[in-house]
Amino acid sequence: MSDRVKKLQQILDRYNIEAMLISKPENRRYISGFTGSAGTLLIDKQNAYLFTDFRYVEQVKEQCPGFKVIQIGDDFYQKLLHLLQKSGVSRLGFETHYVTYESYDKMAGELSGVQLVPVKDIAEELRLIKNSEELQLIEKAVDITDRAYSEMLQLVKTGMTEKELALELEFIMRRLGAQGRAFDFIVASGPRGALPHGVASDRVIQPGDMVTIDCGAVYKGYHSDMTRNFVLGKADEKQQEIYNIVLEAQVAGIEAVRPGVPAASVDLAARGVIERYGYAQNFGHGTGHGVGLAIHEGPRISFQEQELILKPGMVLTVEPGIYLPGWGGVRIEDIVLVTENGCRILTKTPKNQLPVI
Ligand code: GLY
Ligand code: MN
Ligand code: MN
């Protein structure tokens, strides 16, 4: 049995369940190693089962040592019920944030005699701390992003559309070994910079525009996430001023990252700087989030997260921004690793000066 399955089995009691169903893709992959698109894990105190269809049976046998593979067609619930009865499971956890109402309804109808227990974040709890192998994959995704961004900067010119720039960036990432992009890239130029999630559009990049690019690569399932800005031509005073404030806030956020502190303290450190300059109303999102098999995972870096304590091995983003409707915006985002003594910034792309191209 893998360590991850054992850890999950050890915490079943804490959630007051005897077995757990897992089908959210990144959790399924984390616990079993299975990379396919369809399958459900059943973990009870002694056993680990993986239900999948004909397409994936052989793949599961290769990828998931320690799991008993059960091939299903439309008989999933019958086979599941049989195993639950065999193991004497009366309280079965399911992923509240992933199971749809329709599946829940079906499951409740089919699994007579079994109490379905909503469980939030049991596998996510294990995923919070990355091991060295996961860290290597994240660092590789970060490295691809750094190198691709630097290559892309050589190609930027006015007259290109945001979408063209996004496409160039993705192409370079794939050439450098990424399996794909981590999300739809944000390329927000000029006034579009005021949209925190301004996915690349057909807008033509103009001389004098501030451009915000938020991008990342996926490498063997692991994500990276980085935001940088640049100006085409010459930066004006306002662009320089807003950039410097966001940079100061971002550095303050990173300086607050260390083990033993609540996630909220990172948010408050960054937010405090932006508030001090009078832009509190223009920073309306959290300061960051964990990154791993998902682009957004725990720990959430928000001023509300007073209970969530940072620990060595957590990987998170620090990404404050200022967004001014009609003018544009700036966000700076790095990925950092919480270490025994503080943190290590994984992102290498320079940020100390606003690049002018
Ligand atoms: N790329 C989305 C984010 O930074 O969270
Ligand atoms: Mn991002
Ligand atoms: Mn992010």
XYZ file of C-alpha atoms and ligand atoms in Angstrom:
364
model
C 0.000 0.000 0.000
C 1.427 3.424 -0.874
C 2.196 5.977 1.848
C -0.555 8.234 0.562
C -3.187 5.506 0.835
C -1.943 4.666 4.343
C -2.133 8.316 5.400
C -5.661 8.580 4.086
C -6.646 5.397 5.927
C -5.188 6.839 9.127
C -7.343 9.957 8.985
C -10.672 8.284 8.135
C -11.587 8.196 11.842
C -11.014 11.913 12.190
C -13.739 12.480 9.607
C -15.923 9.873 11.342
C -16.127 7.607 8.294
C -15.140 3.995 7.572
C -14.378 4.500 3.878
C -13.952 7.336 1.395
C -14.886 7.684 -2.257
C -12.568 9.858 -4.316
C -13.220 10.911 -7.885
C -11.960 14.493 -8.192
C -9.197 14.053 -10.811
C -6.299 15.649 -8.937
C -7.173 13.818 -5.707
C -7.559 10.540 -7.549
C -4.183 11.048 -9.181
C -2.519 12.071 -5.917
C -3.771 9.072 -3.971
C -3.456 6.399 -6.689
C -1.080 7.652 -9.403
C -3.814 7.122 -12.031
C -3.651 9.746 -14.786
C -6.718 8.686 -16.798
C -9.906 10.682 -17.136
C -12.451 8.350 -15.517
C -12.325 6.366 -12.331
C -13.322 6.346 -8.674
C -11.273 5.272 -5.686
C -12.758 3.494 -2.698
C -10.430 3.526 0.286
C -11.497 1.670 3.401
C -9.349 0.861 6.415
C -7.757 -2.206 4.812
C -8.240 -1.908 1.066
C -7.782 0.395 -1.882
C -9.990 -0.178 -4.922
C -10.093 1.662 -8.243
C -13.254 1.393 -10.324
C -12.768 2.227 -13.978
C -14.067 1.264 -17.395
C -12.632 -0.939 -20.112
C -10.481 1.874 -21.576
C -8.324 2.200 -18.487
C -8.075 -1.253 -16.889
C -4.587 -2.027 -18.210
C -3.328 1.498 -17.473
C -4.493 1.238 -13.862
C -2.700 -2.066 -13.421
C 0.522 -0.338 -14.472
C 0.091 2.978 -12.666
C -1.529 1.949 -9.405
C 0.288 -0.836 -7.574
C -1.550 -1.811 -4.397
C -4.971 -0.986 -5.867
C -7.499 -3.672 -6.740
C -8.887 -2.784 -10.159
C -12.589 -3.255 -10.723
C -13.898 -2.922 -14.246
C -17.301 -1.298 -14.437
C -19.897 -0.599 -17.087
C -23.219 0.719 -15.845
C -22.994 -1.508 -12.765
C -20.784 0.804 -10.663
C -23.201 1.178 -7.742
C -23.966 -2.567 -7.563
C -20.272 -3.403 -7.431
C -19.619 -0.610 -4.953
C -22.465 -1.723 -2.683
C -21.194 -5.294 -2.762
C -17.729 -4.218 -1.562
C -19.133 -1.906 1.119
C -21.266 -4.713 2.484
C -18.312 -7.139 2.369
C -16.159 -4.718 4.416
C -19.023 -3.787 6.745
C -18.871 -0.082 5.850
C -21.871 1.840 7.128
C -20.488 5.409 6.909
C -19.061 6.331 3.514
C -17.471 9.722 2.827
C -17.883 11.507 -0.489
C -16.304 14.688 -1.846
C -18.838 17.441 -1.183
C -17.116 19.900 -3.473
C -16.985 17.537 -6.429
C -19.977 15.177 -6.398
C -22.887 16.715 -8.295
C -26.392 16.759 -6.908
C -27.387 14.296 -9.625
C -24.669 11.773 -8.646
C -25.459 12.221 -4.988
C -29.106 11.552 -5.620
C -28.318 8.406 -7.574
C -25.797 7.206 -4.996
C -28.255 7.761 -2.138
C -30.882 5.744 -4.000
C -28.573 2.850 -4.880
C -26.512 2.416 -1.711
C -29.224 1.316 0.650
C -28.071 0.775 4.220
C -25.014 3.015 3.761
C -24.926 6.479 5.275
C -23.359 9.017 2.932
C -21.188 11.504 4.818
C -20.202 14.810 3.176
C -16.454 15.277 3.523
C -14.620 18.387 2.458
C -10.924 18.408 1.655
C -9.684 15.078 3.093
C -7.292 14.453 0.175
C -6.647 18.189 -0.125
C -5.386 18.116 3.458
C -2.712 15.591 2.461
C -1.845 17.545 -0.678
C -1.013 20.692 1.307
C 2.560 19.551 1.988
C 4.649 18.672 -1.036
C 7.322 15.957 -0.939
C 10.640 16.296 -2.758
C 9.401 14.551 -5.864
C 6.424 16.910 -6.176
C 8.661 19.862 -5.519
C 10.967 18.842 -8.365
C 8.018 18.730 -10.755
C 6.753 22.145 -9.625
C 10.268 23.572 -10.006
C 10.422 22.159 -13.503
C 7.067 23.784 -14.374
C 8.346 27.068 -12.895
C 11.607 26.818 -14.829
C 9.762 26.242 -18.117
C 7.623 29.298 -17.347
C 10.652 31.485 -16.575
C 12.462 30.448 -19.738
C 9.385 30.727 -21.951
C 8.538 34.188 -20.599
C 12.037 35.422 -21.270
C 11.921 34.098 -24.857
C 8.496 35.634 -25.377
C 9.744 39.073 -24.314
C 12.069 39.015 -27.332
C 9.068 38.690 -29.644
C 6.780 41.350 -28.168
C 5.979 44.314 -30.360
C 3.169 46.806 -30.710
C 0.600 45.753 -33.291
C 0.371 42.193 -31.947
C -2.897 41.158 -30.358
C -3.066 39.837 -26.807
C -4.151 36.456 -28.188
C -1.118 36.279 -30.502
C 1.162 36.906 -27.560
C -0.591 34.242 -25.464
C -0.253 31.753 -28.288
C 3.477 32.447 -28.734
C 3.990 31.934 -25.025
C 2.140 28.635 -24.970
C 3.998 27.423 -28.038
C 7.362 28.176 -26.421
C 6.319 26.434 -23.182
C 5.343 23.312 -25.094
C 8.587 23.363 -27.015
C 10.414 23.527 -23.681
C 8.642 20.377 -22.477
C 5.388 21.553 -20.886
C 2.461 19.192 -21.324
C 0.244 22.241 -21.694
C -0.718 25.607 -20.267
C -1.778 25.777 -16.636
C -4.866 27.912 -17.468
C -6.060 30.339 -20.140
C -3.309 32.951 -20.047
C -4.163 36.440 -18.963
C -2.731 39.031 -21.308
C -4.306 42.332 -20.324
C -3.005 45.430 -22.079
C -3.753 49.105 -21.503
C -7.118 49.648 -19.782
C -7.823 45.878 -19.868
C -5.206 45.583 -17.131
C -7.987 46.629 -14.737
C -9.537 43.174 -15.234
C -7.765 40.894 -12.741
C -8.660 37.883 -14.916
C -8.596 39.526 -18.324
C -8.008 36.473 -20.511
C -6.131 37.363 -23.734
C -8.417 39.115 -26.235
C -8.221 40.459 -29.792
C -7.085 43.857 -28.499
C -4.066 45.161 -30.376
C -1.184 46.122 -28.090
C -0.457 49.863 -28.400
C 2.634 52.011 -27.769
C 2.649 53.130 -24.121
C 0.489 50.219 -22.918
C 1.187 48.552 -19.627
C 0.742 44.813 -20.240
C 0.014 42.267 -17.506
C 0.778 38.645 -18.337
C -0.306 35.858 -16.001
C 0.861 32.462 -17.210
C 2.032 29.030 -16.164
C 2.973 25.599 -17.456
C 1.916 22.087 -16.511
C 4.655 19.497 -16.162
C 3.730 15.891 -15.336
C 0.509 17.108 -13.769
C 2.081 19.916 -11.693
C 1.413 23.611 -12.291
C 3.265 26.880 -12.181
C 1.769 30.351 -11.944
C 3.505 33.689 -12.538
C 2.442 37.269 -13.298
C 4.647 39.988 -14.715
C 4.120 43.378 -16.328
C 5.929 45.474 -18.883
C 5.435 48.747 -20.737
C 5.869 49.299 -24.457
C 7.845 52.410 -25.327
C 8.181 54.551 -22.224
C 6.685 54.156 -18.743
C 4.831 57.227 -17.472
C 4.866 58.390 -13.860
C 1.604 56.734 -12.918
C 2.646 53.372 -14.373
C 5.904 53.570 -12.464
C 4.168 54.616 -9.241
C 1.571 51.820 -9.289
C 4.223 49.260 -10.222
C 6.434 50.304 -7.318
C 3.575 50.054 -4.816
C 2.577 46.578 -5.996
C 6.219 45.490 -5.889
C 6.585 46.770 -2.330
C 3.409 44.917 -1.339
C 4.514 41.714 -3.033
C 7.929 41.786 -1.353
C 6.254 42.442 2.029
C 3.965 39.442 1.419
C 6.917 37.193 0.612
C 8.815 38.416 3.675
C 5.867 37.291 5.805
C 6.009 33.704 4.479
C 7.495 31.420 7.124
C 6.435 28.317 9.028
C 4.238 28.751 12.069
C 2.337 31.846 10.956
C -1.303 31.934 9.811
C -1.848 32.245 6.050
C -3.690 35.489 6.858
C -0.464 37.185 7.916
C 0.901 36.981 4.365
C -2.238 38.564 2.976
C -2.264 41.270 5.633
C 1.397 42.131 5.042
C 0.819 42.686 1.319
C -2.578 44.325 1.767
C -1.191 46.677 4.424
C 1.223 48.255 1.946
C -1.495 48.791 -0.668
C -3.810 50.261 1.974
C -1.100 52.625 3.167
C -0.857 54.130 -0.314
C -4.636 54.562 -0.464
C -5.484 51.781 -2.923
C -7.292 49.362 -0.566
C -10.432 49.464 -2.738
C -8.415 48.502 -5.805
C -7.071 45.204 -4.475
C -10.180 43.059 -4.301
C -8.828 39.507 -4.321
C -6.823 37.292 -1.990
C -3.028 37.523 -1.965
C -2.418 33.967 -3.136
C -3.136 30.262 -3.146
C -1.400 26.907 -3.049
C -0.253 25.344 -6.313
C 0.359 21.697 -7.175
C -1.726 19.153 -9.072
C -4.293 21.960 -9.329
C -3.605 25.560 -10.255
C -5.620 26.689 -7.236
C -5.432 24.595 -4.065
C -4.660 25.035 -0.376
C -3.393 26.984 1.418
C -5.645 29.902 0.544
C -3.767 33.126 1.304
C -6.548 35.364 2.534
C -6.982 37.658 5.540
C -9.751 35.271 6.650
C -7.378 32.301 7.027
C -6.407 32.832 10.660
C -6.512 29.108 11.501
C -4.488 27.761 8.601
C -0.860 27.680 9.717
C 1.930 27.655 7.144
C 4.256 24.656 7.290
C 7.482 23.649 5.548
C 6.718 21.990 2.223
C 3.747 24.194 1.344
C 3.990 25.866 -2.067
C 2.016 29.041 -2.620
C 1.721 32.155 -4.725
C 2.064 35.742 -3.546
C 0.217 37.958 -6.021
C -1.125 41.304 -4.892
C -2.365 43.734 -7.523
C -3.887 47.177 -8.033
C -6.674 47.557 -10.593
C -7.893 50.982 -11.691
C -10.958 50.950 -13.964
C -10.357 52.949 -17.145
C -6.604 53.086 -16.534
C -5.326 49.514 -16.201
C -3.606 47.472 -13.562
C -0.510 45.790 -12.187
C -0.103 42.410 -10.510
C 3.135 40.671 -9.578
C 3.051 36.957 -8.785
C 5.761 34.546 -7.671
C 5.620 30.979 -6.403
C 7.312 30.406 -3.051
C 8.132 27.336 -1.005
C 7.761 27.455 2.785
C 11.055 26.188 4.244
C 12.171 25.319 7.803
C 13.351 28.911 8.383
C 11.325 31.074 6.064
C 10.739 30.644 2.371
C 12.454 30.210 -0.946
C 11.190 32.022 -4.052
C 10.984 29.502 -6.880
C 10.173 32.010 -9.650
C 13.345 33.451 -11.200
C 11.972 35.987 -13.704
C 13.228 39.422 -12.574
C 10.693 41.850 -11.118
C 12.698 44.577 -9.388
C 12.209 47.048 -12.202
C 9.299 47.629 -14.518
C 10.612 46.403 -17.867
C 10.268 48.823 -20.770
C 10.299 47.206 -24.199
N -3.612 32.570 -12.837
C -4.626 32.751 -11.930
C -4.066 33.119 -10.647
O -3.027 33.738 -10.585
O -4.545 32.760 -9.632
Mn -1.484 33.614 -11.953
Mn -2.155 32.641 -8.966
